[in-house]
Coordinates of C-alpha atoms in Angstrom, one line a residue:
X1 CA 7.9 -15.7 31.3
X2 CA 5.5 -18.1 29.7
X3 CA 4.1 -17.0 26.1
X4 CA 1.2 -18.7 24.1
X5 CA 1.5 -18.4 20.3
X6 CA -1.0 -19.4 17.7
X7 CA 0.7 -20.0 14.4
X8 CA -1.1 -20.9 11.4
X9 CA 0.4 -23.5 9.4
X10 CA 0.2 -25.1 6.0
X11 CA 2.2 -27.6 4.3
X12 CA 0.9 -28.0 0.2
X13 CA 3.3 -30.8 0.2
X14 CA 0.3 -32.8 2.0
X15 CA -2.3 -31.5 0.5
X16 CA -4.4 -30.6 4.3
X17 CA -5.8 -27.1 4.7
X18 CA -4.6 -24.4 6.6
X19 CA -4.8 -24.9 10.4
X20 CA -3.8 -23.3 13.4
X21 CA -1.4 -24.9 16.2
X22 CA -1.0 -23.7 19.6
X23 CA 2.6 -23.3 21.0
X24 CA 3.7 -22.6 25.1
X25 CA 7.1 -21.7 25.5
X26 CA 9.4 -20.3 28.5
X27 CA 10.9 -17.0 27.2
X28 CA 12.5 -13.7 28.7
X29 CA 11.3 -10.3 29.4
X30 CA 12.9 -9.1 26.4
X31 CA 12.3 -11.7 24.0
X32 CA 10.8 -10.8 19.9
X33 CA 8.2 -12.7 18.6
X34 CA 11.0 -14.2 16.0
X35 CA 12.4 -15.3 19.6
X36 CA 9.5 -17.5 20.1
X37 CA 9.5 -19.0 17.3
X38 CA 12.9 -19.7 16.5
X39 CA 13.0 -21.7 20.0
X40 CA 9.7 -23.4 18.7
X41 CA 11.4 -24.7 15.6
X42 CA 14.3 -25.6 17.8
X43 CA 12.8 -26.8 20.7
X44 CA 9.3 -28.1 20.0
X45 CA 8.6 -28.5 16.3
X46 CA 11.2 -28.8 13.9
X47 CA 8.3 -29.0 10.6
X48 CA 7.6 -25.5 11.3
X49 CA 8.9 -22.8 8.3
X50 CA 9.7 -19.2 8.5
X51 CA 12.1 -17.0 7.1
X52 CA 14.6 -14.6 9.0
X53 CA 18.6 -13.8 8.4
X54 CA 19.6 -10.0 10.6
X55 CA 17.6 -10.1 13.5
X56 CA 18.2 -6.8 13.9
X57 CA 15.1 -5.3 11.7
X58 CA 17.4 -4.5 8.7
X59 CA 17.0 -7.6 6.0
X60 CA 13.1 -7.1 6.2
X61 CA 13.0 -10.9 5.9
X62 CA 10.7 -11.4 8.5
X63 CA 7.3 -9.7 7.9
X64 CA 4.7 -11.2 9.4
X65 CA 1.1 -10.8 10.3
X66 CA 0.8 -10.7 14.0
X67 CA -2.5 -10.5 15.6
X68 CA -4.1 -9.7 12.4
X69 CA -1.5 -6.8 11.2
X70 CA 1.8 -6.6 9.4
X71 CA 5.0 -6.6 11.5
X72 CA 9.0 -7.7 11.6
X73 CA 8.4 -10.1 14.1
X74 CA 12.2 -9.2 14.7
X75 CA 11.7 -6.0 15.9
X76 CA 8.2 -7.0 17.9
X77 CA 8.7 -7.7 21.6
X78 CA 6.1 -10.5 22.9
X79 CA 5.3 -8.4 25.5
X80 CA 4.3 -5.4 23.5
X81 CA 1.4 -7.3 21.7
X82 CA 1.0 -9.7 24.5
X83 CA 1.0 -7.5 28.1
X84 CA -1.4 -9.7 29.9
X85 CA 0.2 -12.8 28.8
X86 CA -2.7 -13.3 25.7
X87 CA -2.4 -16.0 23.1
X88 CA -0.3 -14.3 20.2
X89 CA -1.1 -15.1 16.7
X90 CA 1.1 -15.2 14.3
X91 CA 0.2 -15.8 10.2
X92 CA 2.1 -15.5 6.7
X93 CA 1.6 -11.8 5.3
X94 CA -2.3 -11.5 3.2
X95 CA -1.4 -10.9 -0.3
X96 CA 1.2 -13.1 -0.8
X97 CA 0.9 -17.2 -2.1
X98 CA 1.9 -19.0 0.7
X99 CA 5.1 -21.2 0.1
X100 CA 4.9 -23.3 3.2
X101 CA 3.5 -21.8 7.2
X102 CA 4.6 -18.3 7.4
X103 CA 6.9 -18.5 4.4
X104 CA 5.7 -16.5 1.5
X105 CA 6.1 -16.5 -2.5
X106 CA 7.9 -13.1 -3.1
X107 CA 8.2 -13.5 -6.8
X108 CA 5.4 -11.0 -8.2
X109 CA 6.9 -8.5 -5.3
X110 CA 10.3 -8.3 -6.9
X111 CA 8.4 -8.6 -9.8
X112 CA 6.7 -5.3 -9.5
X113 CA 9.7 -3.5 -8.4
X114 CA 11.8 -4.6 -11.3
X115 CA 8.7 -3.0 -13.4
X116 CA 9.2 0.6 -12.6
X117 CA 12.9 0.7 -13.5
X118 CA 14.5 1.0 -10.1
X119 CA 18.1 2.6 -10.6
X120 CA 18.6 6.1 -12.4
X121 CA 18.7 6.6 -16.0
X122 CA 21.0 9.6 -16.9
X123 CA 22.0 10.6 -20.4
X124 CA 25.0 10.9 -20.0
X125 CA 28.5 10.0 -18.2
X126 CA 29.8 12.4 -15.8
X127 CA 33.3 13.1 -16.0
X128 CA 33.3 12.1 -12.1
X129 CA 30.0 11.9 -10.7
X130 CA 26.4 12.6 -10.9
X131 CA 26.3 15.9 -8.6
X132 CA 23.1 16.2 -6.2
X133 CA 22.8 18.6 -3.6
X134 CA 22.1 17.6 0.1
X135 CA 18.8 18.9 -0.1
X136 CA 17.2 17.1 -2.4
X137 CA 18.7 13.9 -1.2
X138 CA 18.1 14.4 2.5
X139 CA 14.3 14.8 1.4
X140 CA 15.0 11.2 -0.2
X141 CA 16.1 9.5 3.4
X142 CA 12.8 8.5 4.2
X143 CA 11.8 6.3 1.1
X144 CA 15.1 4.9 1.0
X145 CA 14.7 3.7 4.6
X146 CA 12.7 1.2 3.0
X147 CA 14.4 -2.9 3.5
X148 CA 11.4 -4.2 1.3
X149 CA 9.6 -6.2 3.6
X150 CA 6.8 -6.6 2.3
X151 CA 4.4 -4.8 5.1
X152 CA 2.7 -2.8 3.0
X153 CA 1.8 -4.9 0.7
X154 CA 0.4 -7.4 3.4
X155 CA -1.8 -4.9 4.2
X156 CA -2.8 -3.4 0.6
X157 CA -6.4 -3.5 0.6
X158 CA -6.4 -1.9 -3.1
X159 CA -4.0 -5.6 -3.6
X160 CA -6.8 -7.6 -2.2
X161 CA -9.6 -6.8 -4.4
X162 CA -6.8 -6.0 -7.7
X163 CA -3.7 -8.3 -8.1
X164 CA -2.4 -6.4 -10.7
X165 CA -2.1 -3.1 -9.0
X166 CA 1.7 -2.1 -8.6
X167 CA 1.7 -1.9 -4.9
X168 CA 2.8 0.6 -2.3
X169 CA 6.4 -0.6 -2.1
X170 CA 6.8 -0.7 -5.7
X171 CA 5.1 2.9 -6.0
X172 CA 7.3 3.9 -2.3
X173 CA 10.1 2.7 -4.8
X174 CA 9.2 4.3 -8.0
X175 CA 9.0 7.8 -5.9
X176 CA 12.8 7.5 -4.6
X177 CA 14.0 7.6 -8.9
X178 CA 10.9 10.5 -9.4
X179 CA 11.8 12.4 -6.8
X180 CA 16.1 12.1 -7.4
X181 CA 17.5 15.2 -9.1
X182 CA 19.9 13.4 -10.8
X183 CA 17.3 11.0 -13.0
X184 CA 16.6 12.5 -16.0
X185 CA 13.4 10.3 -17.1
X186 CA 10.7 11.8 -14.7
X187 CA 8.2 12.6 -17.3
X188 CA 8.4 8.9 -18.9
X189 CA 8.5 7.4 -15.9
X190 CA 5.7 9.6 -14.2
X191 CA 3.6 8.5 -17.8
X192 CA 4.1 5.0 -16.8
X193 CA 3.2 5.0 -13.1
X194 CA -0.1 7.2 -14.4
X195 CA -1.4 4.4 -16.4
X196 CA -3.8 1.3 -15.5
X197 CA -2.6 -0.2 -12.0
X198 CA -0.7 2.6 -11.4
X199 CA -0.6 5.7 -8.5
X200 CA -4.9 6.2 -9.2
X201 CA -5.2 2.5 -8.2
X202 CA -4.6 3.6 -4.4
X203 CA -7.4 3.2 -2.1
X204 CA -5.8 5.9 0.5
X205 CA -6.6 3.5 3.7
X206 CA -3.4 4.8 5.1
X207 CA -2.9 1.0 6.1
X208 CA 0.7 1.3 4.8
X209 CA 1.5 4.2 6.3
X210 CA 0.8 2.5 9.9
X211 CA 2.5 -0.6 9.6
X212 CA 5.6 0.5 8.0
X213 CA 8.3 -0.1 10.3
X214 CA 10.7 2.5 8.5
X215 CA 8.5 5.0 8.0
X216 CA 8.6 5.4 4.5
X217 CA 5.0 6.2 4.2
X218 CA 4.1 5.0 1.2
X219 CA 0.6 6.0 0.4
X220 CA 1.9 10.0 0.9
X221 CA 4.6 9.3 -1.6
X222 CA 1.9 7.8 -4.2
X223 CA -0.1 10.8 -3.7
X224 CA 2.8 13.2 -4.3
X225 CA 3.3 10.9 -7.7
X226 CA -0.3 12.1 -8.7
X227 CA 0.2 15.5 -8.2
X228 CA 3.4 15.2 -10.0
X229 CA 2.0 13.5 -12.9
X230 CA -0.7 16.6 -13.0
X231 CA 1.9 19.0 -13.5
X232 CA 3.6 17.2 -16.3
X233 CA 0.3 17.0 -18.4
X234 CA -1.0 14.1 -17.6
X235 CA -4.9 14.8 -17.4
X236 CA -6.7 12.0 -19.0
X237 CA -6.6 9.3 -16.8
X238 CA -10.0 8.2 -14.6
X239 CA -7.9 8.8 -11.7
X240 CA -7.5 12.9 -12.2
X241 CA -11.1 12.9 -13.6
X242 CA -12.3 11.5 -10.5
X243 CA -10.5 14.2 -8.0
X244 CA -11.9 16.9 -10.1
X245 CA -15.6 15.6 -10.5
X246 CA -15.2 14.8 -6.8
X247 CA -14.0 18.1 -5.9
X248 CA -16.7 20.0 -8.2
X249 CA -19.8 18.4 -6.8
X250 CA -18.7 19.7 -3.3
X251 CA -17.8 22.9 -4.6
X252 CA -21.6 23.2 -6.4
X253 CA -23.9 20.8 -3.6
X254 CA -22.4 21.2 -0.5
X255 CA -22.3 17.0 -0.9
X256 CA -21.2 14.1 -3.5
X257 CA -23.3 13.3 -6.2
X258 CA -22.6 9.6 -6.9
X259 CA -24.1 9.8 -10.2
X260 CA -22.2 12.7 -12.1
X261 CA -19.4 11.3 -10.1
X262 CA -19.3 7.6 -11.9
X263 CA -20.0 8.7 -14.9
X264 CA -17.2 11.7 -15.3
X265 CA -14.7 9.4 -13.6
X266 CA -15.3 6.6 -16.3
X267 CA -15.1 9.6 -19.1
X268 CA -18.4 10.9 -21.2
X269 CA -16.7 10.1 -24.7
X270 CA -15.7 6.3 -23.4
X271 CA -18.0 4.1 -24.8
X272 CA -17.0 0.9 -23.8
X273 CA -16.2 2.5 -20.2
X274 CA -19.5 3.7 -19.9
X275 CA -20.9 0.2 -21.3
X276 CA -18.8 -1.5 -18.6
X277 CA -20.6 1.3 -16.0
X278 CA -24.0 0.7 -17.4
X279 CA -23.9 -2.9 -16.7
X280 CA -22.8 -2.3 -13.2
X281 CA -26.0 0.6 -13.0
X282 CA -28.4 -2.3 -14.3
X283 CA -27.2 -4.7 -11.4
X284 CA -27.1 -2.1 -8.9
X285 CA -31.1 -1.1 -9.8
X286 CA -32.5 -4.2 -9.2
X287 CA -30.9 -4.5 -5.9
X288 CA -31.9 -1.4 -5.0
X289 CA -28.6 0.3 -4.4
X290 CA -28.1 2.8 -7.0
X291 CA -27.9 6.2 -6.0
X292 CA -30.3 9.0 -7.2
X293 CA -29.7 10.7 -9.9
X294 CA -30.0 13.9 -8.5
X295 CA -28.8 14.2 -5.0
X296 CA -31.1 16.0 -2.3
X297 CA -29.4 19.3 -1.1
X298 CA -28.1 19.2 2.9
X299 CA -28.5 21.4 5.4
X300 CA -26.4 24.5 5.6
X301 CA -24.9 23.2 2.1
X302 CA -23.5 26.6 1.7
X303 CA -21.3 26.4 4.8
X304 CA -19.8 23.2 3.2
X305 CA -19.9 24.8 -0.5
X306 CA -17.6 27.7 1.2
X307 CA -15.3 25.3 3.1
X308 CA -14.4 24.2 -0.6
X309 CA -13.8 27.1 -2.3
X310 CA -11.9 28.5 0.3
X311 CA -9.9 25.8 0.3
X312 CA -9.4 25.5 -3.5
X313 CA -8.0 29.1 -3.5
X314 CA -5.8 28.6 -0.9
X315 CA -4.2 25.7 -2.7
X316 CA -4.1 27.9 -6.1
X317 CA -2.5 30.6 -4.2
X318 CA 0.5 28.3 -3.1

């Protein structure tokens, strides 16, 4: 079977931009995409870099982007993305420097997972060992499925417009100690991941979740972190202000008032917060994209008002 892949390549050593080079090789049925281009490297171009040791989707060494997403290119069959025979493109992971071609600079990933502490902290020494029961650790399996590959982060979108935010795997990570019956500094550690670039920093976009290839899921693990973090006491963080403003304009309008919403989120007694917001209202005014300041009320608001409330008991009940 004939394959066409499109690798983009970059060399700093020569100073030329990033280009993309076109590649035909003869492969089987059954061949990865790390297949293809270990026989390029052997075969056609020995200049081109990439990074792979198990083969066998277990290291996580080979994240790549492939046709535009995040995948072990170990565990990706050339016939699964390419069916028709269509060119393949293959690119280092996005939010990641680029060392040289599709090797990447892992140093602020290890970085961030070094930040949030990752072994257990006890208090003591057992006399044997720490005692956990299987329930509580089987409910750990999934996050520590994770081989740190760096997929998630490739496809951050909260890391593309904030390079300081933790990250999914570091947050995936932080969850496995939060979550472990055994750790005994949940509240500190829940305090820590609450704070600036923390779990609040997560856009949602799920895009973790679908391009994990261990299902880890780490967007639903940050989100259990937040609720978490609520129950421990810690309300006064934008992040909790904006669920509840968000969830009380619904509740009252039947729809979001962008207004009330911004300015609770940012906090009514923080001055230099609502400086910052003010500056950002100005700018928005004079191109004619702030919102109004009092929202017009839908159609059959009341249905939508209901919805909420309903909902909200239902959760107070469990």
């Amino acid at each position: 079977m004939e394959a066409q892949i499109k690798v983009k390549r970059f060399n700093p050593e020569n100073g030329a931009k990033p280009f993309f080079q076109d590649y035909s090789i003869d492969v089987s049925e059954d061949s990865t995409i790390l297949d293809g281009l270990i026989k390029i490297r052997e075969e056609q171009d020995g200049t081109l870099a990439l990074r792979c040791s198990c083969r066998a989707s277990i290291c996580g060494s080979c994240s790549m982007k492939v046709n535009g997403s995040a995948k072990l290119v170990c565990k990706t069959r050339i016939k699964e993305v390419s069916p028709q025979g269509e060119t393949v493109t293959v690119e280092p992971m996005s939010n990641f420097p680029v060392i040289k071609d599709l090797v990447t600079e892992m140093d602020s990933f290890w970085s961030k997972v070094k930040s949030i502490d990752p072994y257990v902290k006890t208090n003591f020494e057992p006399e044997a060992e720490h005692i956990a029961s299987n329930e509580s650790m089987t409910h750990l399996l999934g996050v520590m499925n994770c081989i740190m590959c760096g997929a998630c982060v490739s496809e951050c979108t909260a890391l593309e417009v904030d390079s300081t935010f933790t990250g999914p795997a570091a947050l995936a990570k932080a969850y496995r100690f939060v979550a472990d019956p055994r750790d005994e500094d949940k509240k500190e550690r829940l305090g820590k991941l609450n704070e600036s670039s923390g779990v609040w920093d997560c856009s949602r976009c799920l895009a973790c979740v679908e391009v994990c290839p261990k299902d880890v899921a780490p967007m639903e693990r940050i989100v259990k972190m937040r609720d978490l973090a609520i129950e421990e006491g810690y309300t006064n963080t934008s992040g909790f202000r904006h669920t509840e403003s968000f969830s009380d304009s619904i509740k009252k309008h039947g729809r979001l008032d962008e207004t009330r919403l911004a300015l609770e989120s940012t906090g009514l007694l923080n001055i230099s917060g609502l400086i910052d917001l003010a500056v950002i209202g100005i700018k928005s005014l004079f191109k004619g994209k702030i919102p109004p300041p009092l929202p017009h009320k839908p159609k059959e608001a009341d249905k939508v008002t209901n919805i909420a409330k309903r909902l909200d008991s239902e959760e107070s009940e469990e």
